[in-house]
PDB file of C-alpha atoms in Angstrom:
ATOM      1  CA  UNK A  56     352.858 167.343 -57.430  1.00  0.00           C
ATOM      2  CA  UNK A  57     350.532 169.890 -59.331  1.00  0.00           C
ATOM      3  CA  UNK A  58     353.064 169.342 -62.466  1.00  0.00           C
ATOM      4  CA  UNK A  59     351.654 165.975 -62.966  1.00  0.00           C
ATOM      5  CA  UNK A  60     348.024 167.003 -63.456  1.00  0.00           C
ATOM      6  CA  UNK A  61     349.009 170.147 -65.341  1.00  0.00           C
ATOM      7  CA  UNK A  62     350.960 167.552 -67.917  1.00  0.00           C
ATOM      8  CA  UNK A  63     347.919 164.857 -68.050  1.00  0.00           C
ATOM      9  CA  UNK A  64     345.569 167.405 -69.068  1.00  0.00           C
ATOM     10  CA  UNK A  65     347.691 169.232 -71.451  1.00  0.00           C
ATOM     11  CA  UNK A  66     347.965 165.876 -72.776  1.00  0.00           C
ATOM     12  CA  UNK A  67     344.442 164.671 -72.821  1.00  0.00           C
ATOM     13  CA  UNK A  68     344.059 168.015 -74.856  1.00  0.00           C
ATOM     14  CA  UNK A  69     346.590 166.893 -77.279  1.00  0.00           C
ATOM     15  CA  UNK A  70     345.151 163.767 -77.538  1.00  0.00           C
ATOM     16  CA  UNK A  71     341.179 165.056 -78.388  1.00  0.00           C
ATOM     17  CA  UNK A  72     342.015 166.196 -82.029  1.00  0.00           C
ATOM     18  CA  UNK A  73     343.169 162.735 -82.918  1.00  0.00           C
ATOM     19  CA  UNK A  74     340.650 160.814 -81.047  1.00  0.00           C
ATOM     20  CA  UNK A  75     338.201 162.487 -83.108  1.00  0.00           C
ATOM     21  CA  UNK A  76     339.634 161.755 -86.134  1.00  0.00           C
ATOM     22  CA  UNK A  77     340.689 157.990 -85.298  1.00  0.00           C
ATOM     23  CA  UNK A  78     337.072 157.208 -86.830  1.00  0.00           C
ATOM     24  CA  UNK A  79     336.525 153.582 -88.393  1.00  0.00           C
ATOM     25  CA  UNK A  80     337.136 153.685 -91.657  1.00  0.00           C
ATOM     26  CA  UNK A  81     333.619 152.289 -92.614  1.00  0.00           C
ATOM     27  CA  UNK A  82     331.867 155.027 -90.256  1.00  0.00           C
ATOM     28  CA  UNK A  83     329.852 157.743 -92.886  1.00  0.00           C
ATOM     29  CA  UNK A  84     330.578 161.417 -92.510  1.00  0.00           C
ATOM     30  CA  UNK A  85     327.666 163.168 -92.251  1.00  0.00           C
ATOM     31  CA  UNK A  86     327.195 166.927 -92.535  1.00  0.00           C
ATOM     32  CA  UNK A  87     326.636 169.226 -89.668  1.00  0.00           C
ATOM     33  CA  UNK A  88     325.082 172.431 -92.108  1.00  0.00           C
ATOM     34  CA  UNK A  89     321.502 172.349 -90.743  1.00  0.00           C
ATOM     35  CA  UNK A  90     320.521 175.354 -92.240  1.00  0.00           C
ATOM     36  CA  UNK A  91     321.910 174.358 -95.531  1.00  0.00           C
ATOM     37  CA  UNK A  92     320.188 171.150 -95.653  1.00  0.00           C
ATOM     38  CA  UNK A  93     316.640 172.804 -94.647  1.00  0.00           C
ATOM     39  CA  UNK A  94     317.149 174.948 -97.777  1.00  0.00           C
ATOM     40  CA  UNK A  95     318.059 172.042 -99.819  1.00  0.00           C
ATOM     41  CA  UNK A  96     314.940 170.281 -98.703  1.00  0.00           C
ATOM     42  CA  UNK A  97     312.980 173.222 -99.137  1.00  0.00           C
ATOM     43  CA  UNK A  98     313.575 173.902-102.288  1.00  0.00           C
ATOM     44  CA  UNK A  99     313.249 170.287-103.442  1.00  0.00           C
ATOM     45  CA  UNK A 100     309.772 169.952-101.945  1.00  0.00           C
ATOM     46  CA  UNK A 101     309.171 173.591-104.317  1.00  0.00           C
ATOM     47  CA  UNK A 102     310.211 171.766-107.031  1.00  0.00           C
ATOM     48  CA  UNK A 103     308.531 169.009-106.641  1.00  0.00           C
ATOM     49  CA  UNK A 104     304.954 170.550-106.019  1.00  0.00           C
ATOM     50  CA  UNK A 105     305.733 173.304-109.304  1.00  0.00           C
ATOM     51  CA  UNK A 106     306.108 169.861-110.803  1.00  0.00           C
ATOM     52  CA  UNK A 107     302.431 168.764-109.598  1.00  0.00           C
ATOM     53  CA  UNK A 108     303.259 164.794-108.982  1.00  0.00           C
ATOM     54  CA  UNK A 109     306.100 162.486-107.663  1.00  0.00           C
ATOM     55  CA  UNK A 110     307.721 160.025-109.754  1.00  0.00           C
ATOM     56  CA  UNK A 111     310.690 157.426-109.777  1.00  0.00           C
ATOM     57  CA  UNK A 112     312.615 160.105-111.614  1.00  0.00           C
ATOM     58  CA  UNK A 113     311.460 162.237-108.148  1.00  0.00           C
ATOM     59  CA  UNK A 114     312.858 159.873-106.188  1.00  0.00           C
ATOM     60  CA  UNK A 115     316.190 159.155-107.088  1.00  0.00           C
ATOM     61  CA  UNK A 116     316.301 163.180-107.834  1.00  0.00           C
ATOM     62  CA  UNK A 117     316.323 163.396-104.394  1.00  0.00           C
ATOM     63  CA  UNK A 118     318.855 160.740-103.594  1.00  0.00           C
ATOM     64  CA  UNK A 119     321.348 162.352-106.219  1.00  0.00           C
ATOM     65  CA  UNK A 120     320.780 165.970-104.626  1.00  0.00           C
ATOM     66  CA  UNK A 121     321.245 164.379-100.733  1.00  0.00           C
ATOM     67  CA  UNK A 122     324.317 162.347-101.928  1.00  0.00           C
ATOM     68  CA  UNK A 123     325.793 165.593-103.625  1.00  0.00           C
ATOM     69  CA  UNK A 124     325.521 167.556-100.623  1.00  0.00           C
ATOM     70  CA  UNK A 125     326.517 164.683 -98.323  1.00  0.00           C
ATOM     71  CA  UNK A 126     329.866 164.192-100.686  1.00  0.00           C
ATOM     72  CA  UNK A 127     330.785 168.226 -99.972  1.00  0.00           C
ATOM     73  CA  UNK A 128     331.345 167.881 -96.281  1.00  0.00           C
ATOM     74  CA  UNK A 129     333.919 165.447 -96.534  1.00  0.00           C
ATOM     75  CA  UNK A 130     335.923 166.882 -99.803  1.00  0.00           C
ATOM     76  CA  UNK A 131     335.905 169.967 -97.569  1.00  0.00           C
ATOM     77  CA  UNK A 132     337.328 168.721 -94.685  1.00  0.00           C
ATOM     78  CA  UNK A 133     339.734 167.351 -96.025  1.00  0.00           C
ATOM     79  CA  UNK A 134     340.382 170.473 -98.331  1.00  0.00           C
ATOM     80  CA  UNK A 135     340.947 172.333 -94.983  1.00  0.00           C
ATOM     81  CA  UNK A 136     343.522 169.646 -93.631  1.00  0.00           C
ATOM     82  CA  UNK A 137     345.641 169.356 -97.151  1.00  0.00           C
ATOM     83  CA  UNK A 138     348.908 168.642 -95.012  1.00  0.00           C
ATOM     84  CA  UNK A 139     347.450 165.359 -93.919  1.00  0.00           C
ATOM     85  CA  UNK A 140     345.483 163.008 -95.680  1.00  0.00           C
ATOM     86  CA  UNK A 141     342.376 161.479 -94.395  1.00  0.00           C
ATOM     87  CA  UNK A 142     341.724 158.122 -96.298  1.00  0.00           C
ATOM     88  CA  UNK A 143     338.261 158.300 -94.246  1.00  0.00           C
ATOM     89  CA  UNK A 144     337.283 161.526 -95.703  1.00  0.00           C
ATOM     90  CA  UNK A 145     338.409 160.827 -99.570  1.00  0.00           C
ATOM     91  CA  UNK A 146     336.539 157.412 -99.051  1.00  0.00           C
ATOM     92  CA  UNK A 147     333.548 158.715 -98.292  1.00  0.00           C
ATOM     93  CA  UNK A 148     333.672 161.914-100.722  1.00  0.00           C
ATOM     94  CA  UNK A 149     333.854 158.893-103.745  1.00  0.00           C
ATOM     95  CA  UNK A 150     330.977 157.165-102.219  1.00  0.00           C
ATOM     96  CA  UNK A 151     328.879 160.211-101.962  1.00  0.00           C
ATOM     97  CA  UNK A 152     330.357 161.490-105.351  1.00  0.00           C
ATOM     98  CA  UNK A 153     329.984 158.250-107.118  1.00  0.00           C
ATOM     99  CA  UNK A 154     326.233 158.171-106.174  1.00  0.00           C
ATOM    100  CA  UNK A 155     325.164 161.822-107.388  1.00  0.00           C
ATOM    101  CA  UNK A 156     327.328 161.285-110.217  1.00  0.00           C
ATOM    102  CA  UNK A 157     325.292 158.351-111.182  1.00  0.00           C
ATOM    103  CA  UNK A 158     321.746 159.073-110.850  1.00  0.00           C
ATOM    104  CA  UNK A 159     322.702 162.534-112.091  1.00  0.00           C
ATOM    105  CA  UNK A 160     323.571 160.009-114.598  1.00  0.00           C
ATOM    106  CA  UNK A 161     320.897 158.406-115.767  1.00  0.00           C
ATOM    107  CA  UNK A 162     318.389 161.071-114.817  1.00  0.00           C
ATOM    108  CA  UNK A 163     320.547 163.472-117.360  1.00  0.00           C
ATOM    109  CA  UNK A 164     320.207 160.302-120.182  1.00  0.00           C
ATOM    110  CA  UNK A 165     316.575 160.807-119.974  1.00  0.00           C
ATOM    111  CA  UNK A 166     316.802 164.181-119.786  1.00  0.00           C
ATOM    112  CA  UNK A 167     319.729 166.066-121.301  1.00  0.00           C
ATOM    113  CA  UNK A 168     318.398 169.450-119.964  1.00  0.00           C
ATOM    114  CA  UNK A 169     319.515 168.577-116.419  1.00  0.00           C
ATOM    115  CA  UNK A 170     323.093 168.577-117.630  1.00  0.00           C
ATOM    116  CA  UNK A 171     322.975 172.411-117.927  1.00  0.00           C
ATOM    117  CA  UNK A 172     321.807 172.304-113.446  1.00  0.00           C
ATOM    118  CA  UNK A 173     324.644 169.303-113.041  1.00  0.00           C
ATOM    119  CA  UNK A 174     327.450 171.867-115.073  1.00  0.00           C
ATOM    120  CA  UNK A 175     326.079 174.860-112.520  1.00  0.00           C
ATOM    121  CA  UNK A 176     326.034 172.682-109.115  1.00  0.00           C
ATOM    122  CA  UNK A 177     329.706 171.465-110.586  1.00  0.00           C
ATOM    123  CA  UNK A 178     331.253 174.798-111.099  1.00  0.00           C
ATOM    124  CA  UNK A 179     329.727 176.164-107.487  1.00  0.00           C
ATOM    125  CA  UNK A 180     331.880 172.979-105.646  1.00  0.00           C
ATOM    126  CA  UNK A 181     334.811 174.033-107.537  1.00  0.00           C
ATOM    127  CA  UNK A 182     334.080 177.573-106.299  1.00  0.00           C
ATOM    128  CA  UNK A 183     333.501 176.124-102.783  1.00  0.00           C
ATOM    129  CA  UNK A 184     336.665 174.349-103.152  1.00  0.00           C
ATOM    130  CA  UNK A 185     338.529 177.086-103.730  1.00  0.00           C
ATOM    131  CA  UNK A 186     337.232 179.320-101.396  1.00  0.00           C
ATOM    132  CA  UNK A 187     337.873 176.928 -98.979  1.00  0.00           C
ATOM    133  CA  UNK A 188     341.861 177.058-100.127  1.00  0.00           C
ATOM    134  CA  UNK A 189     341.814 180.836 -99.475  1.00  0.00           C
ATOM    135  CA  UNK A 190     340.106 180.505 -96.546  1.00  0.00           C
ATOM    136  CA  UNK A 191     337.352 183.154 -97.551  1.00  0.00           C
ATOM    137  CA  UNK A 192     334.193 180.316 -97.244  1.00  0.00           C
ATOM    138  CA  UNK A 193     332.549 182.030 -94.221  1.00  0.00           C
ATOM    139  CA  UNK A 194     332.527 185.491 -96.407  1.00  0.00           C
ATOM    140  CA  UNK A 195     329.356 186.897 -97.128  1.00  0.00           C
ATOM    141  CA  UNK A 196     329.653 186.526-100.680  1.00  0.00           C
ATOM    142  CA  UNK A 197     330.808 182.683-100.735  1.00  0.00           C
ATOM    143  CA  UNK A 198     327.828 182.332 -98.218  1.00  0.00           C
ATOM    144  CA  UNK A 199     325.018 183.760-100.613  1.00  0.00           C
ATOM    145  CA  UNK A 200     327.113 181.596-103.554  1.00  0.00           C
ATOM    146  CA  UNK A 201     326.078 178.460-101.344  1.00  0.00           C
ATOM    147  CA  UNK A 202     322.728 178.552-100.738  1.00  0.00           C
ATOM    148  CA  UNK A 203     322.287 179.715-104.437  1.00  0.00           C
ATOM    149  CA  UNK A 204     323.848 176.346-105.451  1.00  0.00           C
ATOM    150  CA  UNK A 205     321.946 174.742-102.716  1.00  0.00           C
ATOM    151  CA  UNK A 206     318.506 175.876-103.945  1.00  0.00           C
ATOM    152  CA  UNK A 207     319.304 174.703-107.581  1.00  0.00           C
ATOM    153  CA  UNK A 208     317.373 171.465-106.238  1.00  0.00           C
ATOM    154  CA  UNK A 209     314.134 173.075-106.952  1.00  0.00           C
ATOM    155  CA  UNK A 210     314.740 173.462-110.984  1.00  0.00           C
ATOM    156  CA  UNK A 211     317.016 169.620-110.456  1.00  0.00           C
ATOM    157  CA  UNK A 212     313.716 168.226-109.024  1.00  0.00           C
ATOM    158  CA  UNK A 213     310.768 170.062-111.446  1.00  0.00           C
ATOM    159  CA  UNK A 214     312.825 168.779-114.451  1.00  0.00           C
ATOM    160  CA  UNK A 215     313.289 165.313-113.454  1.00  0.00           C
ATOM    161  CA  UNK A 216     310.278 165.157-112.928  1.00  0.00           C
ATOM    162  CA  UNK A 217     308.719 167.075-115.547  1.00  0.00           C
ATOM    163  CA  UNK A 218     311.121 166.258-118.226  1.00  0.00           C
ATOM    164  CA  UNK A 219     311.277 169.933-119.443  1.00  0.00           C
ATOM    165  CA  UNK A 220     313.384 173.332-118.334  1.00  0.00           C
ATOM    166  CA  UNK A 221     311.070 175.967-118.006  1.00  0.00           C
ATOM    167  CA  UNK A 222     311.432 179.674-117.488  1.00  0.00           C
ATOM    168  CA  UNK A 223     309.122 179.284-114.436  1.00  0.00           C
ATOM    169  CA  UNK A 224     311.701 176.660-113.357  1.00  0.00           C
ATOM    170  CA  UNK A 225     314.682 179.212-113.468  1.00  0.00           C
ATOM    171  CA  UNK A 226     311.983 181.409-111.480  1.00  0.00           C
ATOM    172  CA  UNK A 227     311.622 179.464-108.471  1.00  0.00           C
ATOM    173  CA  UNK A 228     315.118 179.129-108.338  1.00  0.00           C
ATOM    174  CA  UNK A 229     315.625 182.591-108.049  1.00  0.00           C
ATOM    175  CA  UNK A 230     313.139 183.319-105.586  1.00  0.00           C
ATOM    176  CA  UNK A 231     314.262 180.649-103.223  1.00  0.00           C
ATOM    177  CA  UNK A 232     317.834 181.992-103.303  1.00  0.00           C
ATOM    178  CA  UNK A 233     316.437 185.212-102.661  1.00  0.00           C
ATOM    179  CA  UNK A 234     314.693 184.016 -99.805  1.00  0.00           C
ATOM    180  CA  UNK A 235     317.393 181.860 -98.162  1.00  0.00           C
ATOM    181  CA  UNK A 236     319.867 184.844 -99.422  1.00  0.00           C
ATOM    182  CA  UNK A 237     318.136 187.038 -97.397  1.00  0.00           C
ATOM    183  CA  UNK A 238     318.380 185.204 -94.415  1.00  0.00           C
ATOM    184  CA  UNK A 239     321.796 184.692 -94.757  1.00  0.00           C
ATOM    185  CA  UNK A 240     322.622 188.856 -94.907  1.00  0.00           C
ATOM    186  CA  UNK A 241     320.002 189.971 -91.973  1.00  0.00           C
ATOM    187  CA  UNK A 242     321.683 187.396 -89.560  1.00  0.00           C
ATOM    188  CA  UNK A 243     325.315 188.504 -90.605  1.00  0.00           C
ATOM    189  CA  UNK A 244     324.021 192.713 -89.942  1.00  0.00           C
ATOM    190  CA  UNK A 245     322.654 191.558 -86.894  1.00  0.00           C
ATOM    191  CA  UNK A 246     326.221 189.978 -85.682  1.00  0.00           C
ATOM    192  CA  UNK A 247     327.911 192.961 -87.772  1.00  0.00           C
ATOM    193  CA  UNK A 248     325.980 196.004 -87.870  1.00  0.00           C
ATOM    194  CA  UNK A 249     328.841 197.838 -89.580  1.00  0.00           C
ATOM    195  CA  UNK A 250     328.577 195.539 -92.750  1.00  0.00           C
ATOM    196  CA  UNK A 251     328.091 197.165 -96.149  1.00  0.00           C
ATOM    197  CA  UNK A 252     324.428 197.285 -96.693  1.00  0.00           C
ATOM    198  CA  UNK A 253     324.468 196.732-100.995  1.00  0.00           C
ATOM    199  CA  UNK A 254     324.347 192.963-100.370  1.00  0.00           C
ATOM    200  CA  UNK A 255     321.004 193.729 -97.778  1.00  0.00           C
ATOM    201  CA  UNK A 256     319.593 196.017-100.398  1.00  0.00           C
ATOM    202  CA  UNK A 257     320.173 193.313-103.173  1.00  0.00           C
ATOM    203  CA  UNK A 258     318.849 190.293-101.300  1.00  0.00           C
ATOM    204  CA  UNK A 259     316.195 191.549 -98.816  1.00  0.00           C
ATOM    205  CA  UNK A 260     314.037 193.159-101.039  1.00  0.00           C
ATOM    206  CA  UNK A 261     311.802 189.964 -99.878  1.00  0.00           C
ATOM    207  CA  UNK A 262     311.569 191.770 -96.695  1.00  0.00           C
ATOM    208  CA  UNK A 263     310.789 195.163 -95.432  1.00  0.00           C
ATOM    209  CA  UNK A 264     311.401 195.458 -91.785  1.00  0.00           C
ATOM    210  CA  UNK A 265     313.001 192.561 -89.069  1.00  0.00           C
ATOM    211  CA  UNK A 266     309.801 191.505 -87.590  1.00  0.00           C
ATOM    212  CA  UNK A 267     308.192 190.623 -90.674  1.00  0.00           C
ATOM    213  CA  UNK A 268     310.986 189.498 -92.656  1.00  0.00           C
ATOM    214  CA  UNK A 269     310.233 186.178 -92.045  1.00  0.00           C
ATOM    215  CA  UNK A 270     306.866 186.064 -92.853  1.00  0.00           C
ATOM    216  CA  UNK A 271     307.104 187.856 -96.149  1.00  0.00           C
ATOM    217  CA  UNK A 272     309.774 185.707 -97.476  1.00  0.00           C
ATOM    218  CA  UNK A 273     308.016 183.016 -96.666  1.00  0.00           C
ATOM    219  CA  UNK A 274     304.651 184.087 -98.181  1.00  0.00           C
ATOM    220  CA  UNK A 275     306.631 184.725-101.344  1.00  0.00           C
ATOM    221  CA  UNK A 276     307.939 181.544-101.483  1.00  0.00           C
ATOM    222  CA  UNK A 277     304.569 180.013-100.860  1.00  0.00           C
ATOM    223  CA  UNK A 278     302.641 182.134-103.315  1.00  0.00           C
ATOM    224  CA  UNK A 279     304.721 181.425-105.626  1.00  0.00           C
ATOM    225  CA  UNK A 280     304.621 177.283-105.184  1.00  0.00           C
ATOM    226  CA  UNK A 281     300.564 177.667-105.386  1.00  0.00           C
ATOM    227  CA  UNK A 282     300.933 179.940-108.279  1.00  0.00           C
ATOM    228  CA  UNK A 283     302.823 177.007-110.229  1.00  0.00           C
ATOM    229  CA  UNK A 284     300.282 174.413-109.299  1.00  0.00           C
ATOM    230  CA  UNK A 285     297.761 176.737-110.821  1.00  0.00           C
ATOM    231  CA  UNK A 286     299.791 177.300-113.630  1.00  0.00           C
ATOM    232  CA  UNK A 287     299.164 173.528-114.617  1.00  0.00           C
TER     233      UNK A 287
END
């Protein structure tokens, strides 16, 4: 008598993994990466205000960079289950793909200099890919890697807007990796507080003790977004 429900819930387990991935077909896959996403946002609203206005160009910046990320989620997942194809997952990654690809497109016609930011966000997914192979993508290193390729919409958005590549540009990238970078090491000492401290030193030199950490990065970040308005 207690074999039977020992069996129908051993089975019901079994049964969870494919129910969740007996999707429709037509059904979007949609990311999960919150933090990610916030940083992408972020750094395109940075971008956008070093830029001073908001254009068409803007716009469909911000549908290519959304797309882009949107098309990672899905080329990873089915990265991590190799041994079984998902036609769900590849159809969606082409969607996704086919979308950045061609807005990054016709942004990049009007404005070759946007093809050096597509080559970068290109050779990061082929990094992601293949620390995703080697299992190694929740390692520190592949972590900071991310959200450096992830804050590359600030320069994608200033230039398609602006139309030009400016060392200020490269700038803001750099200090909203920093910011998002150090975010990424103080949570992982806090989990591990036997982790090596040179990535800490390297990327929270925005921030000088835990409780202000936040508000220092973020007053960089913002200080530096008025600065380029003022620049103009």
């Amino acid at each position: 008598m207690s074999a039977t429900p020992a069996r129908s819930s051993a089975g019901a387990a079994a049964n969870a993994p494919a129910a969740s991935q007996g999707r429709p077909w037509w059904q979007p896959t949609l990311s999960h990466q919150h933090g990610p996403l916030v940083a992408l946002l972020v750094s395109f609203v940075l971008g956008t205000a070093g830029a001073q206005h908001w254009s068409g160009s803007t716009s469909l910046a911000l549908i290519a960079v959304l797309a882009a990320f949107q098309a990672e989620h899905p080329l990873v997942q089915q990265i991590r289950r190799r041994r079984q194809l998902q036609p769900r997952l590849l159809l969606w990654a082409g969607i996704y793909g086919l979308i950045a690809l061609g807005l990054g497109g016709t942004l990049a016609w009007q404005t070759p200099s946007l093809l050096v930011i597509g080559a970068a966000a290109g050779l990061a997914l082929g990094v992601d890919a293949l620390a995703v192979l080697q299992r190694r993508q929740r390692e520190l290193d592949h972590e900071l890697l991310a959200f450096a390729a992830v804050c590359m919409a600030a320069p994608f958005a200033w230039v398609s807007t602006t139309g030009q590549l400016e060392l200020a540009t490269l700038g803001l990238w750099a200090v909203c990796s920093l910011y998002f970078g150090s975010s990424v090491v103080l949570l992982k000492l806090r989990r591990d507080p036997a982790a090596s401290l040179t990535p800490a030193l390297l990327c929270g030199a925005l921030a000088t003790d835990r409780k202000s950490t936040r508000l220092n990065s973020s007053h960089t970040v913002i200080s530096y977004a008025v600065f380029c308005l003022k620049k103009k």
